[in-house]
Amino acid sequence: MKKKSTKPSELFMGRQKSNLLFALLFLFLSFNNFQSNAQCVASFSSINDSINPATVYFFDGSTTSVGTITTYQWQFGDGSVSTVASPTHTYAGSGVYVATLVIGTDLGCFDSISISVNIPPFIDIIDFSSDSTGTIFCTAPAYTDFILQGNTGGFGVNDTVDVYIAFGDGSDTTFALSIQQRYFFSFLQHIYANAGTYNPMVIVNLGAVADTFYATPITVNANCGPLSGTVYLDNNQDCIFNSGDLTLANITVSLSTSGNTVLWTQTDSNGVYSFNVPTGITYDINVHINNWYGGSYTVVCPTGGTISVSSIPSSGNDFYLSCPSGYDLTGSVNVNGAVPGRIGTVCVFAYDRFCSTPSGQIKVILDPLLTAMPDSSGTYSISGDTIIWNYNSTSPYWSYCAQVTTSTSATIGDTVCVTMIIEPISGDANPADNIVTTCTAVRTSYDPNDKAGEPYGQGANNAILPGTEITYTVRFQNTGTAEAYDIYILDTISANLDMQTFEVLASSHAMVPSILQDNVLRFTFSNIMLPDSNTNEPMSHGYVSYRISPRSGVADGAVINNTAGIYFDYNPAVITNTTLHTIDYTLGLKNINKIGSVRLMPNPANEKVFVNLTDKGNCTLSLINMLGEVVYTSTNNKDQVMINTSSIPAGIYLVRAENEKTVYQSKLIVSH
C-alpha cells in the first residue's frame, strides 16, 4: 500500500524501471518455494557507512536445513542488482529504498525477503491508517480516526514536515508537524458522510524530500448490525455457564471473512465481546488464548474452536474454555517515578495460568534505595524491606500498587531493583516464574511519559538472542492543570516482532487493549479521571505493560525500535523515547548449560556466595544484574570461588561461567 519517495521523480521512476527479469524470477522462485516446504530461509541485515551513509553494507544471514545455498539475487530498490552473498552498494540519491534478496539452494528450495533501507535525508511514513480494528465501518456518517506516524533522518531537530492528506471523498487537509526525536506522529478525525469505498492517501515532505503512503481502502456500509458473545471458563466442561464457572476478561477475539481477519477486539470485564458489522456476509469468530492468565486454556465449545455466523444481528456466540487443574503463578512488577526524595509507586500484577487458584501472598522485596510508605487503607502490610499483599482464590488475577519513596542519597546512574515473590511456591507447576525482578534507572530529572523495554540487552545496540521475549512498559503522567477524563496510547509494533505473541501483562487502571490494522496497538483508559500532578502528584501517574517476541526467522542484526504516542483527552500526542533492541545470533554460539554445572551456596545469599564449578580449567566467572550489567568478573581455574555480595544490591542475578566451549549459567538471589 505504500509508495516510497524522497526525491519523488527520481525514486518513483527508479522503481518503475525495476528489472523485469528479476520480477519474473521472484515470482517463479516464490511459486517454487511453496512446493519446497520452506527448507531454506532468506535473511539479511544492513548497515550504513558511518562516513558516507549512502554506502550500505549488506550481510547475508540466510540458512538452509538441507543442501547448500548456491544463488543470491539482490535488487537494491534503485534498479541495481547483485549476485554475491554479502554485497556493498552505494545509492545515488537519498531516500527510502526496498532491498530484496532471493536465495536458491542446490536442492531447489527458494525464499525471499525485503527490507527498507534509509539513506539520509529521508522521510519514512511508518503508518497511515484508520484508528479502527479493521476497515469495516458501520454506518454513515462514519466518524473515522486516522493515525499518521513516521521516521526522518538528516534534518534539524527543530525542523517541521508538511502533511497533505486526501481522504478519498473529495475532501483534504494540510498541516505541519514538528520532528520529535526524528519522529512525527499525528491523530486526526474525518467524517465520511455517505456509504461507499474510499482510498485515503498522505504525502509528507520537507522541501524536496517526501514520502507517500496509500492507506487500506475504507468501506462505509449502509446496513449493519451487532454480533456478540461471551467467553467463559467452563470448569466442568459441560458447555453451560453454571455454578463455579467464570467469565474471562481481556481474551482476544477475531472476526474473519473468506479466511482474512477483518476485525479484532477483546472481551470486557464481564467476558463479553461485540462487533458492529455489515449484513449479508458470513463471519468466522475465533478466540486467541495468549493473554494475562490462561496460557494453558483450550476451547471446549464450539467443537473445532470456530463459530460461523451468516445472519446479522447475532448474539449468544459463546466460547467455553477449560484449563488444567493445579496452579502456575506468575506476573510482573513495575517501579514508577524513581526520583530522589520523591514519591513513586511499585505495582504488581499476578495471575494463575491454570485453574485451581490458591490463596496466598504477594511479596515485593524493595531495593535499599526505596522505602515503603504506610498504607492508610490497609490493603498491604510492611515487614522491613518487604511489602506484603494477601490474595484469595476468588479471582485468577490480582493487581496492587503501593507508594514508595526514593532515597535522597540516590544519584543518576543508580538502578533500583525490586523482586516480587508470589506464594505459595511449593506445589506450583512452574515455581521458577514465581520470582520476578525488575530494575529501573534512578533519574534526577525525568520525563514522566516514557517507554522501557526489558531485557535491556547487551552492549551499545542492546543485543538480544532471537526468540527473546521483550516486555514493554509505557508510563504516563498528567502534568496538565486539570484531571484527564480519557487517555489512550497508540503503539506501532516493529515488523520484526510477532503480533501473535502479544500479551498484556498489567496496567495501573482499568484499560481496554485493541489491535488496530496489523501492527498498531491501542490501549484505551476510558473515564480514567487521572488527577493532574499539581493537585495530586502521587496519583497522577499510570502505566501499561505488555510483552511480545521477535518473529520466527528474524534476520541477524535486525533492529527493533519502539515508540509510543500518549493522548490525554483531545490534546496532541506526547511522544515517548524510542527503545532499541538488536537481534544478535552470536550471543548463542556457545553451548549454554543451565543445569547442574554451577552450584551456588547459599542461595539466596547475604554477605557472600560460594560458586562450585563441576568443570575444571580456566574460565571466566561473571555476575550479571537484570539490566545486563556485569557487577563482578574474575578469571580462574579453581573448583570453588567465593564472591562477596555484601555490597551488591538485593535482587536476582545471573551467574555465568564461561570457558572456550561452554557457558554455564545459574540464577542467584541476593537478599540483605
XYZ file of C-alpha atoms in Angstrom:
672
model
C 0.000 0.000 0.000
C 2.999 2.281 0.292
C 4.924 4.140 -2.388
C 8.278 5.412 -1.189
C 9.754 8.670 -2.437
C 12.276 11.067 -1.030
C 13.093 12.743 -4.299
C 9.752 11.811 -5.819
C 10.528 11.820 -9.521
C 13.864 10.081 -9.082
C 12.783 7.258 -6.826
C 9.405 6.542 -8.373
C 10.970 6.309 -11.821
C 13.689 4.074 -10.417
C 11.071 1.667 -9.120
C 9.143 1.743 -12.400
C 12.328 0.724 -14.199
C 12.920 -2.300 -11.968
C 14.391 -5.246 -13.796
C 11.521 -7.204 -15.365
C 13.575 -10.382 -15.424
C 14.167 -10.045 -11.686
C 10.435 -9.678 -11.099
C 9.703 -12.795 -13.155
C 12.417 -14.681 -11.280
C 10.945 -13.517 -7.977
C 7.510 -14.860 -8.921
C 8.957 -18.132 -10.195
C 11.017 -18.677 -7.059
C 8.093 -17.793 -4.810
C 5.981 -20.461 -6.533
C 8.817 -22.977 -6.331
C 9.317 -22.236 -2.648
C 5.670 -23.029 -1.994
C 6.449 -26.583 -3.049
C 9.750 -26.949 -1.166
C 8.391 -26.966 2.400
C 10.464 -23.883 3.325
C 13.707 -25.798 3.923
C 15.600 -22.549 3.317
C 15.040 -19.128 4.892
C 16.230 -15.870 3.339
C 17.565 -13.326 5.812
C 19.852 -10.300 5.759
C 20.770 -7.133 7.639
C 22.272 -3.842 6.525
C 24.469 -1.087 7.967
C 25.079 2.396 6.555
C 28.699 3.515 6.290
C 29.491 5.923 9.140
C 31.277 8.414 6.855
C 29.238 8.050 3.675
C 25.751 6.830 4.701
C 24.780 6.394 1.030
C 27.053 3.344 1.028
C 25.310 0.362 2.569
C 26.861 -2.937 3.628
C 24.505 -5.898 3.234
C 25.143 -9.012 5.320
C 23.566 -12.305 4.325
C 22.080 -14.303 7.188
C 20.186 -16.904 5.182
C 20.030 -20.506 6.345
C 19.047 -23.874 4.927
C 18.316 -27.112 6.756
C 19.026 -29.263 3.696
C 21.510 -28.717 0.892
C 23.628 -25.643 0.159
C 22.696 -22.097 -0.839
C 24.057 -21.640 -4.358
C 22.404 -18.479 -5.727
C 21.890 -14.956 -4.427
C 19.757 -12.469 -6.357
C 19.729 -8.940 -4.925
C 17.682 -5.950 -6.009
C 18.565 -2.767 -4.123
C 15.417 -0.798 -4.925
C 17.087 1.662 -7.293
C 17.312 -0.619 -10.332
C 20.698 -2.088 -9.373
C 21.247 -5.801 -8.768
C 23.939 -8.144 -7.437
C 24.600 -11.872 -7.211
C 27.193 -12.029 -4.393
C 26.286 -13.239 -0.923
C 27.012 -10.051 1.059
C 27.331 -7.096 -1.313
C 28.142 -3.425 -0.771
C 26.044 -0.892 -2.647
C 26.213 2.891 -2.957
C 22.952 4.693 -3.670
C 22.997 7.705 -5.977
C 20.415 9.671 -4.022
C 18.823 9.934 -0.621
C 15.591 8.150 0.102
C 13.900 5.064 1.444
C 14.598 2.039 -0.743
C 13.282 -1.509 -0.519
C 16.085 -4.058 -0.902
C 15.103 -7.621 -1.819
C 17.112 -10.841 -1.562
C 16.117 -14.108 -3.258
C 18.158 -17.212 -2.396
C 18.216 -20.654 -4.003
C 19.724 -23.988 -2.972
C 21.131 -26.911 -4.930
C 18.016 -28.919 -3.975
C 15.525 -26.477 -5.456
C 14.466 -24.529 -2.361
C 13.933 -20.791 -2.851
C 12.979 -17.987 -0.478
C 12.912 -14.187 -0.481
C 12.861 -11.253 1.944
C 12.535 -7.472 1.542
C 13.757 -4.793 3.989
C 13.655 -0.984 3.834
C 16.988 0.846 3.599
C 17.173 4.512 4.637
C 19.622 6.959 3.003
C 19.525 10.406 4.684
C 17.961 12.826 4.295
C 14.775 10.789 4.212
C 11.163 10.705 5.315
C 9.671 7.297 6.019
C 5.946 7.042 6.744
C 5.587 4.022 9.013
C 1.820 4.001 9.108
C -1.213 5.882 7.858
C -4.363 4.010 8.757
C -7.766 4.305 10.316
C -7.838 4.088 14.093
C -10.096 1.062 13.981
C -9.713 -2.672 14.443
C -10.143 -3.123 10.720
C -11.579 -1.227 7.781
C -15.259 -2.050 8.276
C -17.335 0.966 9.266
C -20.988 0.955 10.237
C -22.833 3.107 9.320
C -22.803 6.534 7.616
C -21.979 9.069 8.858
C -18.795 7.228 9.881
C -16.505 9.001 12.342
C -13.086 7.713 11.332
C -9.902 8.418 13.289
C -6.610 8.302 11.418
C -3.123 7.575 12.736
C -0.105 9.064 10.969
C 3.427 8.307 12.104
C 6.860 8.045 10.601
C 10.619 8.498 10.897
C 13.017 11.055 9.465
C 16.784 11.333 9.101
C 19.248 14.027 8.121
C 17.173 17.018 9.275
C 17.490 19.511 12.130
C 15.874 18.857 15.496
C 13.708 21.981 15.151
C 12.505 21.256 11.603
C 8.877 20.569 10.697
C 7.371 18.446 7.946
C 4.381 19.426 5.810
C 1.492 16.969 5.610
C -1.120 16.675 2.867
C -3.978 14.177 3.296
C -6.647 13.290 0.759
C -9.445 11.294 2.394
C -10.784 9.834 -0.846
C -14.198 11.510 -0.683
C -13.157 14.771 -2.320
C -12.004 16.462 0.879
C -8.422 17.027 2.006
C -6.357 18.805 4.646
C -2.843 20.212 5.126
C -0.875 20.926 8.294
C 2.661 20.933 9.720
C 4.216 18.544 12.256
C 7.354 19.005 14.312
C 10.043 16.332 14.205
C 10.359 14.936 17.710
C 13.398 12.698 18.141
C 13.417 12.182 14.346
C 9.823 11.020 14.641
C 6.459 12.519 13.688
C 3.068 11.476 14.935
C -0.481 12.757 14.455
C -4.033 11.741 15.173
C -6.982 13.282 13.327
C -10.640 12.574 12.684
C -12.628 12.616 9.460
C -16.341 12.083 8.890
C -17.477 10.075 5.868
C -20.998 11.339 5.233
C -22.121 8.614 2.844
C -21.764 4.877 2.374
C -19.098 3.822 -0.101
C -15.463 2.773 -0.517
C -12.742 5.401 -0.095
C -8.986 5.419 -0.741
C -7.153 7.781 1.652
C -3.560 8.832 0.959
C -0.950 11.081 2.563
C 2.164 12.930 1.388
C 4.714 14.119 3.945
C 7.501 16.388 2.742
C 10.242 18.729 3.880
C 11.380 20.692 0.853
C 12.218 18.284 -1.968
C 12.270 15.242 0.329
C 8.935 13.445 0.506
C 7.169 10.162 1.120
C 3.750 8.935 0.005
C 1.524 6.350 1.655
C -1.772 4.880 0.418
C -3.933 3.597 3.261
C -6.007 0.443 3.071
C -9.344 1.292 1.414
C -12.121 2.187 3.839
C -15.613 0.829 3.285
C -18.571 2.540 4.933
C -21.570 0.235 4.875
C -25.228 1.192 4.833
C -26.687 -1.912 6.531
C -25.066 -3.177 9.735
C -25.930 -4.950 12.955
C -24.414 -6.308 16.199
C -22.550 -9.610 16.531
C -21.739 -10.586 20.122
C -20.953 -13.354 22.579
C -19.275 -14.209 25.879
C -16.123 -16.147 26.753
C -16.426 -18.443 29.781
C -14.110 -20.555 31.883
C -16.086 -23.811 31.908
C -14.739 -25.683 34.923
C -16.912 -28.796 34.490
C -16.649 -28.694 30.673
C -20.404 -29.040 30.059
C -20.562 -26.014 27.724
C -23.092 -24.341 30.042
C -22.429 -21.351 32.290
C -23.300 -22.591 35.760
C -22.037 -22.613 39.342
C -18.248 -22.492 39.594
C -17.745 -21.100 36.095
C -16.228 -17.669 35.403
C -16.366 -15.078 32.662
C -12.979 -14.228 31.158
C -11.841 -10.661 30.565
C -9.224 -9.487 28.061
C -9.457 -12.526 25.790
C -8.655 -11.578 22.188
C -11.418 -12.350 19.682
C -11.017 -12.092 15.910
C -13.526 -11.865 13.092
C -12.695 -13.240 9.639
C -14.321 -13.322 6.220
C -13.124 -15.681 3.477
C -10.072 -16.546 5.576
C -8.996 -12.915 6.080
C -9.093 -11.348 9.545
C -11.028 -8.073 9.349
C -11.675 -7.138 12.989
C -10.118 -7.680 16.418
C -11.446 -6.954 19.871
C -11.072 -8.136 23.463
C -13.645 -9.232 25.989
C -14.673 -6.691 28.606
C -14.657 -7.164 32.380
C -17.768 -9.374 32.061
C -16.237 -11.566 29.361
C -18.426 -10.031 26.639
C -17.221 -9.180 23.132
C -19.148 -7.394 20.394
C -18.733 -6.194 16.818
C -20.887 -3.936 14.647
C -20.686 -5.428 11.156
C -22.356 -5.299 7.727
C -25.175 -7.702 6.945
C -25.107 -10.219 4.115
C -21.637 -11.602 4.935
C -20.594 -14.872 6.608
C -18.207 -14.361 9.531
C -15.891 -16.767 11.370
C -15.209 -15.978 15.040
C -12.145 -17.272 16.914
C -10.609 -16.708 20.325
C -6.853 -16.264 20.709
C -5.663 -17.531 24.074
C -2.471 -15.636 24.734
C -3.384 -13.237 27.478
C -2.696 -12.248 31.074
C -3.848 -15.518 32.521
C -4.974 -18.771 30.981
C -1.892 -19.507 28.950
C -2.943 -23.163 29.028
C -6.597 -22.683 28.079
C -8.184 -24.881 25.427
C -11.525 -24.398 23.673
C -14.159 -26.923 24.807
C -17.042 -25.459 22.793
C -17.632 -24.957 19.973
C -16.025 -28.087 18.546
C -13.138 -27.025 16.352
C -12.883 -23.631 18.065
C -14.640 -21.579 15.359
C -18.141 -20.088 15.288
C -19.576 -19.237 11.852
C -22.325 -16.623 11.611
C -24.226 -15.850 8.407
C -27.134 -13.801 9.755
C -26.764 -10.381 11.396
C -27.749 -9.336 14.056
C -26.470 -12.304 16.062
C -25.901 -12.845 19.803
C -25.044 -15.750 22.082
C -21.928 -16.705 20.126
C -20.244 -18.035 23.241
C -16.926 -19.777 23.789
C -16.315 -22.213 26.659
C -12.704 -22.748 27.724
C -11.014 -25.172 30.092
C -7.586 -25.333 31.650
C -5.556 -27.831 33.718
C -6.003 -28.350 37.423
C -3.309 -27.142 39.767
C -1.780 -23.677 39.667
C 1.017 -21.858 37.867
C 1.529 -18.431 39.430
C 3.499 -15.687 37.706
C 3.214 -11.978 36.967
C 5.046 -8.695 36.638
C 6.227 -5.859 38.864
C 6.914 -2.247 37.884
C 8.610 0.715 39.545
C 7.389 4.168 38.564
C 8.895 7.547 39.462
C 12.263 6.565 40.968
C 13.415 10.145 41.657
C 15.469 11.057 44.761
C 13.248 12.423 47.519
C 10.058 11.862 45.516
C 7.098 9.553 45.993
C 6.701 6.856 43.357
C 4.815 3.591 43.070
C 5.510 -0.118 42.954
C 2.741 -2.018 41.177
C 2.305 -5.769 40.859
C 0.133 -7.830 38.560
C -0.019 -11.536 39.368
C -2.071 -14.290 37.810
C -2.627 -18.025 37.645
C -2.155 -19.714 34.266
C -4.052 -22.777 35.466
C -7.461 -23.171 37.093
C -7.068 -24.342 40.701
C -6.091 -20.937 42.055
C -4.859 -20.977 45.674
C -4.885 -18.242 48.286
C -1.565 -16.789 49.311
C 0.676 -13.753 49.478
C 2.435 -11.477 47.021
C 5.650 -10.054 48.423
C 7.872 -7.343 46.981
C 11.412 -7.021 48.325
C 12.454 -3.396 47.870
C 15.804 -2.054 46.796
C 17.768 -0.430 49.678
C 17.189 2.929 47.947
C 13.400 2.509 48.235
C 11.210 2.801 51.334
C 7.574 1.726 51.505
C 5.002 4.318 52.585
C 2.428 3.265 55.209
C -0.922 2.156 53.805
C -3.818 4.011 55.423
C -6.386 1.831 53.623
C -4.936 -1.421 54.957
C -4.528 -3.179 51.599
C -0.936 -4.192 52.344
C 1.469 -4.615 55.242
C 5.159 -3.773 55.560
C 7.791 -6.048 57.081
C 11.243 -4.477 56.939
C 12.109 -4.040 53.260
C 9.151 -6.132 52.085
C 5.622 -5.139 51.044
C 3.038 -7.907 51.500
C -0.411 -8.296 49.915
C -2.784 -11.141 50.765
C -4.858 -12.549 47.907
C -7.605 -15.170 47.744
C -8.755 -17.763 45.257
C -11.940 -15.992 44.137
C -10.091 -14.465 41.174
C -7.329 -15.857 38.914
C -5.520 -12.499 38.784
C -4.641 -9.677 41.184
C -3.361 -6.123 40.756
C -1.991 -3.960 43.556
C 0.078 -0.788 43.987
C 1.982 0.725 46.902
C 3.645 4.104 47.326
C 7.405 4.218 47.875
C 9.955 6.987 48.328
C 13.387 7.037 46.724
C 16.318 7.881 48.988
C 17.846 11.340 48.664
C 21.238 9.592 48.513
C 20.322 8.032 45.166
C 22.116 9.570 42.201
C 21.638 9.471 38.470
C 23.117 6.264 37.096
C 21.944 4.198 40.061
C 19.461 1.421 39.456
C 16.749 0.281 41.819
C 15.616 -3.333 41.669
C 12.552 -4.898 43.227
C 11.812 -8.606 43.469
C 8.272 -9.970 43.520
C 7.640 -13.377 45.089
C 4.231 -14.994 44.589
C 3.393 -17.615 47.204
C 2.751 -20.480 47.560
C 5.782 -21.674 45.651
C 5.517 -25.251 46.874
C 3.170 -27.176 44.598
C 3.393 -24.656 41.772
C 3.650 -26.241 38.311
C 6.491 -23.870 37.369
C 7.992 -22.367 40.547
C 10.801 -20.622 38.647
C 8.476 -17.884 37.368
C 7.021 -17.164 40.826
C 10.003 -14.872 41.394
C 10.243 -11.815 39.134
C 12.765 -8.975 39.381
C 12.515 -5.610 37.661
C 15.137 -2.865 37.623
C 14.800 0.754 36.595
C 17.166 3.695 36.441
C 17.136 6.449 39.052
C 16.535 9.823 37.454
C 17.212 13.213 38.965
C 15.150 14.828 36.235
C 12.919 12.723 34.068
C 10.135 12.716 31.528
C 7.192 11.052 33.286
C 5.890 9.884 29.900
C 8.348 7.275 28.724
C 8.814 3.758 27.432
C 11.116 0.964 28.581
C 11.884 -2.435 27.076
C 13.257 -5.333 29.113
C 15.599 -7.135 28.986
C 17.783 -4.182 28.048
C 20.138 -6.399 26.062
C 23.912 -6.364 25.861
C 26.203 -3.638 24.579
C 25.511 -0.320 22.896
C 22.993 -1.877 20.494
C 21.110 -3.734 23.253
C 21.755 -7.117 21.654
C 19.340 -9.963 22.355
C 19.059 -13.507 21.064
C 16.360 -14.345 18.507
C 13.259 -15.536 20.330
C 13.936 -13.364 23.380
C 10.661 -12.116 24.812
C 10.578 -8.317 25.273
C 8.484 -6.684 27.988
C 7.491 -3.102 27.196
C 6.156 -0.645 29.768
C 4.659 2.713 28.788
C 4.421 5.171 31.683
C 2.395 8.356 31.668
C 1.607 11.267 33.976
C -0.971 14.024 33.788
C 1.171 17.162 34.083
C -1.651 19.459 32.939
C -3.830 21.757 35.016
C -6.969 19.604 35.271
C -7.816 15.934 35.551
C -7.720 13.850 32.373
C -11.020 12.172 31.506
C -9.788 9.772 28.825
C -6.284 8.619 27.908
C -5.179 6.297 25.164
C -1.840 5.067 23.878
C -1.011 4.230 20.268
C 1.955 1.948 19.766
C 3.162 0.732 16.363
C 4.905 -2.620 16.627
C 8.078 -3.335 14.674
C 7.759 -5.647 11.680
C 10.454 -7.759 13.369
C 8.039 -8.664 16.187
C 5.316 -11.318 16.069
C 1.862 -9.894 16.832
C 0.596 -13.400 17.611
C 2.761 -13.394 20.769
C 1.345 -10.110 22.139
C 0.265 -10.391 25.791
C -0.953 -7.649 28.106
C 0.733 -8.025 31.491
C -0.574 -5.229 33.680
C -1.987 -1.727 33.819
C -2.363 0.863 36.535
C -6.046 1.496 35.781
C -8.904 -0.267 34.006
C -7.930 -0.427 30.351
C -9.129 -1.960 27.075
C -6.409 -3.090 24.631
C -7.103 -3.483 20.932
C -5.155 -4.330 17.795
C -5.600 -1.790 15.004
C -4.882 -2.956 11.483
C -1.964 -5.394 11.510
C 0.610 -3.952 13.898
C -0.799 -0.955 15.789
C -1.766 -1.394 19.438
C -4.221 0.878 21.183
C -4.603 0.943 24.975
C -7.736 2.865 25.977
C -8.193 4.214 29.509
C -11.799 5.437 29.348
C -13.114 7.639 32.145
C -9.802 7.309 33.976
C -10.241 10.700 35.690
C -6.485 10.940 36.277
C -5.720 13.902 38.564
C -3.163 16.472 37.481
C 0.246 16.487 39.146
C -0.355 19.841 40.858
C -3.467 18.557 42.617
C -2.315 15.020 43.491
C 1.168 14.149 42.257
C 1.335 10.537 43.537
C -1.972 9.631 41.860
C -1.229 11.448 38.585
C 0.765 8.508 37.181
C -0.277 5.476 35.167
C 1.211 2.731 33.041
C 0.561 -0.281 30.859
C 2.900 -3.244 30.447
C 2.901 -5.957 27.783
C 5.249 -8.500 26.257
C 5.927 -9.684 22.734
C 8.524 -11.860 20.968
C 10.548 -11.434 17.752
C 9.065 -13.141 14.737
C 10.438 -16.509 13.687
C 13.338 -16.256 11.245
C 14.151 -12.620 12.047
C 17.441 -11.585 10.452
C 20.698 -11.383 12.360
C 21.305 -7.695 13.067
C 17.623 -6.786 12.735
C 16.785 -3.629 14.681
C 13.667 -3.456 16.859
C 12.658 0.113 17.693
C 9.563 1.088 19.609
C 7.999 4.490 20.244
C 4.541 5.244 21.630
C 2.194 8.217 21.444
C 0.171 9.116 24.557
C -3.062 11.089 24.180
C -4.610 12.993 27.094
C -8.221 13.807 26.119
C -8.063 15.885 22.909
C -4.526 17.196 23.319
C -1.715 16.471 20.815
C 0.226 13.267 21.342
C 3.053 13.122 23.848
C 5.797 11.117 22.139
C 7.878 8.785 24.288
C 11.532 7.965 23.892
C 12.461 5.211 21.429
C 13.613 1.857 22.785
C 16.199 -0.201 20.914
C 16.956 -3.908 20.643
C 19.145 -5.657 18.083
C 18.963 -9.336 17.163
C 22.359 -10.991 17.612
C 22.737 -14.669 16.764
C 26.320 -14.733 18.086
C 25.103 -14.437 21.668
C 24.056 -18.069 21.402
C 27.002 -19.595 19.563
C 28.335 -21.398 22.614
C 26.547 -24.291 24.228
C 24.599 -22.920 27.192
C 24.079 -25.345 30.026
C 21.807 -24.177 32.822
C 21.592 -27.404 34.764
C 23.965 -28.961 37.222
C 27.250 -27.319 36.202
C 27.177 -24.343 38.612
C 26.268 -24.859 42.271
C 25.628 -21.826 44.474
C 25.776 -21.942 48.277
C 23.942 -20.351 49.978
C 21.179 -19.247 47.631
C 19.661 -16.766 48.478
C 22.941 -15.142 49.545
C 23.526 -12.321 52.005
C 27.186 -11.486 52.667
C 28.824 -13.984 50.317
C 28.174 -16.879 47.980
C 30.368 -19.855 47.075
C 30.328 -20.864 43.409
C 31.231 -24.519 42.820
C 32.182 -25.465 39.257
C 31.981 -29.079 38.084
C 34.207 -28.392 35.051
C 37.865 -27.783 35.837
C 40.142 -25.469 33.896
C 40.380 -21.775 33.095
C 37.048 -19.995 32.983
C 35.633 -16.504 33.297
C 33.124 -16.097 36.104
C 30.665 -13.196 35.892
C 27.776 -11.886 37.964
C 25.221 -10.048 35.812
C 22.290 -7.979 37.065
C 18.861 -7.771 35.441
C 19.962 -4.775 33.364
C 22.598 -6.916 31.690
C 25.399 -5.128 33.568
C 28.392 -7.127 34.817
C 28.822 -6.336 38.530
C 31.570 -8.910 39.163
C 34.052 -10.770 36.992
C 37.135 -12.919 37.532
C 39.251 -15.421 35.613
C 40.454 -18.514 37.479
C 40.968 -22.272 37.348
C 39.617 -23.106 40.801
C 36.831 -25.523 41.596
C 35.298 -23.089 44.077
C 35.152 -19.290 44.024
C 33.822 -17.001 46.759
C 32.022 -13.808 45.708
C 31.490 -11.035 48.259
C 27.843 -9.995 47.878
C 27.613 -7.679 50.897
C 27.855 -4.523 48.772
C 25.753 -5.835 45.884
C 22.130 -4.571 45.806
C 19.414 -7.095 46.613
C 17.842 -8.726 43.584
C 18.181 -11.586 41.115
C 21.461 -12.112 39.269
C 22.759 -14.417 36.583
C 25.922 -16.316 37.481
C 27.769 -17.067 34.250
C 30.826 -19.340 33.996
C 32.372 -19.441 30.521
C 35.225 -21.414 29.024
C 36.258 -21.954 25.422
C 33.479 -24.412 24.639
C 30.632 -23.926 27.056
C 28.690 -21.327 29.008
C 27.253 -22.439 32.347
C 24.504 -20.332 33.906
C 22.562 -20.298 37.141
C 20.275 -17.868 38.957
C 21.348 -16.227 42.234
C 19.129 -14.285 44.624
C 20.876 -11.670 46.778
C 18.867 -10.664 49.854
C 20.075 -8.365 52.643
